[in-house]
Amino acid sequence: KAGSEPEPEPGPEPEPEPEPEVLDPISLEPLSELRYPAFNLPTDGEDGIHSELYDARVLSNYLVSSGNFYHPTSRRPLQRTECQRMDTFIRKHRLGRPCVTASFDHAQDVDTKGSSTGEAGSDRVDRHREEASDM
């Protein structure tokens, strides 16, 4: 064709969008900067398919210091076996004192009986909570 303009050269392929940084839902710190793996806590139950990753140290400190054993984002009640799994993870990766299960048990005793089952247990949980809130 006479007088027609040449077709423009195709531009470079656009760069794919980088994956968004995965942040710990509690501390909002990047999980990629941890020196240990992130802890997987399903949002929809122990055998759930929807997962959420956490810094296990931050999550355990939150649970123990608050005495609130609910999933931080989905608000479902945590199971004792999940607390045991967290303690095992904490022990394996040397992230501090594994006391989530003991604190969970204490919270359950208080909820079902209306008071602590013993001062020694209560003192120990209080000490764990104080240590967790100091971190």
PDB file of C-alpha atoms in Angstrom:
ATOM      1  CA  LYS A   1       0.000   0.000   0.000  1.00  0.00           C
ATOM      2  CA  ALA A   2       1.296   3.355  -0.897  1.00  0.00           C
ATOM      3  CA  GLY A   3       1.440   5.958   1.873  1.00  0.00           C
ATOM      4  CA  SER A   4       0.596   3.574   4.701  1.00  0.00           C
ATOM      5  CA  GLU A   5       2.614   3.687   7.889  1.00  0.00           C
ATOM      6  CA  PRO A   6       4.722   0.718   8.899  1.00  0.00           C
ATOM      7  CA  GLU A   7       3.310  -1.463  11.663  1.00  0.00           C
ATOM      8  CA  PRO A   8       4.815  -0.661  15.077  1.00  0.00           C
ATOM      9  CA  GLU A   9       7.318  -3.099  16.480  1.00  0.00           C
ATOM     10  CA  PRO A  10       5.912  -5.130  19.387  1.00  0.00           C
ATOM     11  CA  GLY A  11       7.217  -3.913  22.739  1.00  0.00           C
ATOM     12  CA  PRO A  12       9.018  -6.097  25.238  1.00  0.00           C
ATOM     13  CA  GLU A  13       6.935  -8.589  27.183  1.00  0.00           C
ATOM     14  CA  PRO A  14       5.746  -7.045  30.434  1.00  0.00           C
ATOM     15  CA  GLU A  15       7.571  -8.267  33.529  1.00  0.00           C
ATOM     16  CA  PRO A  16       5.434 -10.550  35.684  1.00  0.00           C
ATOM     17  CA  GLU A  17       4.237  -8.950  38.883  1.00  0.00           C
ATOM     18  CA  PRO A  18       6.465  -9.969  41.791  1.00  0.00           C
ATOM     19  CA  GLU A  19       4.894 -12.218  44.390  1.00  0.00           C
ATOM     20  CA  PRO A  20       3.669 -10.135  47.303  1.00  0.00           C
ATOM     21  CA  GLU A  21       5.757 -10.445  50.439  1.00  0.00           C
ATOM     22  CA  VAL A  22       4.109 -12.836  52.896  1.00  0.00           C
ATOM     23  CA  LEU A  23       3.813 -11.131  56.274  1.00  0.00           C
ATOM     24  CA  ASP A  24       3.183 -12.617  59.679  1.00  0.00           C
ATOM     25  CA  PRO A  25      -0.465 -11.740  60.454  1.00  0.00           C
ATOM     26  CA  ILE A  26       0.398 -10.692  64.025  1.00  0.00           C
ATOM     27  CA  SER A  27       3.723  -8.837  63.772  1.00  0.00           C
ATOM     28  CA  LEU A  28       3.357  -7.836  60.094  1.00  0.00           C
ATOM     29  CA  GLU A  29       7.045  -8.719  59.629  1.00  0.00           C
ATOM     30  CA  PRO A  30       8.142 -10.549  56.447  1.00  0.00           C
ATOM     31  CA  LEU A  31       8.213 -14.312  57.007  1.00  0.00           C
ATOM     32  CA  SER A  32      11.019 -14.620  54.444  1.00  0.00           C
ATOM     33  CA  GLU A  33      13.386 -13.023  56.960  1.00  0.00           C
ATOM     34  CA  LEU A  34      12.906 -15.741  59.592  1.00  0.00           C
ATOM     35  CA  ARG A  35      15.863 -18.011  60.316  1.00  0.00           C
ATOM     36  CA  TYR A  36      13.423 -20.928  60.706  1.00  0.00           C
ATOM     37  CA  PRO A  37      10.380 -22.071  58.721  1.00  0.00           C
ATOM     38  CA  ALA A  38       7.021 -20.424  59.171  1.00  0.00           C
ATOM     39  CA  PHE A  39       4.401 -22.286  61.201  1.00  0.00           C
ATOM     40  CA  ASN A  40       1.291 -23.374  59.316  1.00  0.00           C
ATOM     41  CA  LEU A  41      -1.975 -22.880  61.205  1.00  0.00           C
ATOM     42  CA  PRO A  42      -5.039 -23.737  59.080  1.00  0.00           C
ATOM     43  CA  THR A  43      -7.805 -21.150  59.203  1.00  0.00           C
ATOM     44  CA  ASP A  44     -10.550 -23.755  58.871  1.00  0.00           C
ATOM     45  CA  GLY A  45      -9.576 -26.405  61.416  1.00  0.00           C
ATOM     46  CA  GLU A  46      -6.835 -28.926  62.026  1.00  0.00           C
ATOM     47  CA  ASP A  47      -7.528 -30.836  58.833  1.00  0.00           C
ATOM     48  CA  GLY A  48      -8.471 -27.733  56.893  1.00  0.00           C
ATOM     49  CA  ILE A  49      -7.315 -26.884  53.431  1.00  0.00           C
ATOM     50  CA  HIS A  50      -6.940 -23.134  53.910  1.00  0.00           C
ATOM     51  CA  SER A  51      -3.674 -22.289  55.577  1.00  0.00           C
ATOM     52  CA  GLU A  52      -2.058 -19.270  57.075  1.00  0.00           C
ATOM     53  CA  LEU A  53       1.627 -18.954  57.925  1.00  0.00           C
ATOM     54  CA  TYR A  54       2.930 -17.475  61.166  1.00  0.00           C
ATOM     55  CA  ASP A  55       6.142 -16.760  62.979  1.00  0.00           C
ATOM     56  CA  ALA A  56       5.784 -19.502  65.603  1.00  0.00           C
ATOM     57  CA  ARG A  57       7.593 -17.459  68.238  1.00  0.00           C
ATOM     58  CA  VAL A  58       5.234 -14.505  67.821  1.00  0.00           C
ATOM     59  CA  LEU A  59       2.144 -16.726  67.622  1.00  0.00           C
ATOM     60  CA  SER A  60       3.022 -18.716  70.744  1.00  0.00           C
ATOM     61  CA  ASN A  61       3.796 -15.524  72.672  1.00  0.00           C
ATOM     62  CA  TYR A  62       0.476 -14.057  71.589  1.00  0.00           C
ATOM     63  CA  LEU A  63      -1.496 -17.145  72.632  1.00  0.00           C
ATOM     64  CA  VAL A  64       0.245 -17.572  75.991  1.00  0.00           C
ATOM     65  CA  SER A  65       0.309 -13.886  76.968  1.00  0.00           C
ATOM     66  CA  SER A  66      -3.326 -13.286  76.000  1.00  0.00           C
ATOM     67  CA  GLY A  67      -4.715 -16.628  77.167  1.00  0.00           C
ATOM     68  CA  ASN A  68      -6.876 -16.381  74.038  1.00  0.00           C
ATOM     69  CA  PHE A  69      -6.803 -19.730  72.217  1.00  0.00           C
ATOM     70  CA  TYR A  70      -8.615 -18.749  69.049  1.00  0.00           C
ATOM     71  CA  HIS A  71      -7.153 -18.603  65.549  1.00  0.00           C
ATOM     72  CA  PRO A  72      -5.918 -15.005  65.224  1.00  0.00           C
ATOM     73  CA  THR A  73      -7.708 -14.280  61.938  1.00  0.00           C
ATOM     74  CA  SER A  74     -10.532 -16.811  61.498  1.00  0.00           C
ATOM     75  CA  ARG A  75     -11.447 -16.687  65.225  1.00  0.00           C
ATOM     76  CA  ARG A  76     -12.161 -20.438  65.384  1.00  0.00           C
ATOM     77  CA  PRO A  77     -11.269 -22.166  68.660  1.00  0.00           C
ATOM     78  CA  LEU A  78      -7.876 -23.859  68.584  1.00  0.00           C
ATOM     79  CA  GLN A  79      -7.612 -27.541  69.451  1.00  0.00           C
ATOM     80  CA  ARG A  80      -5.229 -28.957  72.037  1.00  0.00           C
ATOM     81  CA  THR A  81      -3.468 -30.995  69.336  1.00  0.00           C
ATOM     82  CA  GLU A  82      -2.650 -27.760  67.486  1.00  0.00           C
ATOM     83  CA  CYS A  83      -1.069 -26.384  70.653  1.00  0.00           C
ATOM     84  CA  GLN A  84       0.931 -29.597  71.029  1.00  0.00           C
ATOM     85  CA  ARG A  85       2.074 -29.322  67.407  1.00  0.00           C
ATOM     86  CA  MET A  86       3.175 -25.743  68.068  1.00  0.00           C
ATOM     87  CA  ASP A  87       5.132 -26.796  71.180  1.00  0.00           C
ATOM     88  CA  THR A  88       6.837 -29.541  69.144  1.00  0.00           C
ATOM     89  CA  PHE A  89       7.721 -26.988  66.452  1.00  0.00           C
ATOM     90  CA  ILE A  90       9.073 -24.544  69.061  1.00  0.00           C
ATOM     91  CA  ARG A  91      11.177 -27.280  70.644  1.00  0.00           C
ATOM     92  CA  LYS A  92      12.483 -28.529  67.278  1.00  0.00           C
ATOM     93  CA  HIS A  93      13.550 -25.065  66.109  1.00  0.00           C
ATOM     94  CA  ARG A  94      14.745 -23.894  69.550  1.00  0.00           C
ATOM     95  CA  LEU A  95      12.434 -20.891  69.678  1.00  0.00           C
ATOM     96  CA  GLY A  96      11.998 -20.675  73.423  1.00  0.00           C
ATOM     97  CA  ARG A  97      10.086 -22.507  76.097  1.00  0.00           C
ATOM     98  CA  PRO A  98       7.312 -24.703  74.661  1.00  0.00           C
ATOM     99  CA  CYS A  99       4.413 -23.812  76.972  1.00  0.00           C
ATOM    100  CA  VAL A 100       1.439 -23.324  74.655  1.00  0.00           C
ATOM    101  CA  THR A 101      -0.205 -26.638  75.598  1.00  0.00           C
ATOM    102  CA  ALA A 102       0.200 -26.035  79.331  1.00  0.00           C
ATOM    103  CA  SER A 103      -1.341 -22.564  78.958  1.00  0.00           C
ATOM    104  CA  PHE A 104      -4.153 -23.995  76.825  1.00  0.00           C
ATOM    105  CA  ASP A 105      -4.871 -26.653  79.466  1.00  0.00           C
ATOM    106  CA  HIS A 106      -4.898 -24.016  82.191  1.00  0.00           C
ATOM    107  CA  ALA A 107      -7.314 -21.846  80.199  1.00  0.00           C
ATOM    108  CA  GLN A 108      -9.593 -24.862  79.669  1.00  0.00           C
ATOM    109  CA  ASP A 109      -9.522 -25.687  83.404  1.00  0.00           C
ATOM    110  CA  VAL A 110     -10.440 -22.114  84.300  1.00  0.00           C
ATOM    111  CA  ASP A 111     -13.238 -22.050  81.702  1.00  0.00           C
ATOM    112  CA  THR A 112     -14.783 -25.345  82.820  1.00  0.00           C
ATOM    113  CA  LYS A 113     -14.317 -25.000  86.579  1.00  0.00           C
ATOM    114  CA  GLY A 114     -14.601 -21.264  86.937  1.00  0.00           C
ATOM    115  CA  SER A 115     -11.292 -21.028  88.789  1.00  0.00           C
ATOM    116  CA  SER A 116      -7.772 -22.337  88.699  1.00  0.00           C
ATOM    117  CA  THR A 117      -7.174 -25.992  89.583  1.00  0.00           C
ATOM    118  CA  GLY A 118      -4.221 -25.095  91.762  1.00  0.00           C
ATOM    119  CA  GLU A 119      -2.027 -22.195  92.656  1.00  0.00           C
ATOM    120  CA  ALA A 120       1.152 -23.908  91.462  1.00  0.00           C
ATOM    121  CA  GLY A 121      -0.318 -24.357  87.964  1.00  0.00           C
ATOM    122  CA  SER A 122      -1.693 -20.842  87.970  1.00  0.00           C
ATOM    123  CA  ASP A 123       1.642 -19.382  89.067  1.00  0.00           C
ATOM    124  CA  ARG A 124       3.440 -21.288  86.308  1.00  0.00           C
ATOM    125  CA  VAL A 125       1.019 -20.023  83.644  1.00  0.00           C
ATOM    126  CA  ASP A 126       1.326 -16.471  84.993  1.00  0.00           C
ATOM    127  CA  ARG A 127       5.121 -16.776  84.750  1.00  0.00           C
ATOM    128  CA  HIS A 128       4.846 -18.038  81.144  1.00  0.00           C
ATOM    129  CA  ARG A 129       2.550 -15.136  80.286  1.00  0.00           C
ATOM    130  CA  GLU A 130       4.947 -12.639  81.813  1.00  0.00           C
ATOM    131  CA  GLU A 131       7.895 -14.152  79.910  1.00  0.00           C
ATOM    132  CA  ALA A 132       5.910 -14.112  76.669  1.00  0.00           C
ATOM    133  CA  SER A 133       4.906 -10.474  77.052  1.00  0.00           C
ATOM    134  CA  ASP A 134       8.557  -9.505  77.682  1.00  0.00           C
ATOM    135  CA  MET A 135       9.648 -10.842  74.271  1.00  0.00           C
TER     136      MET A 135
END
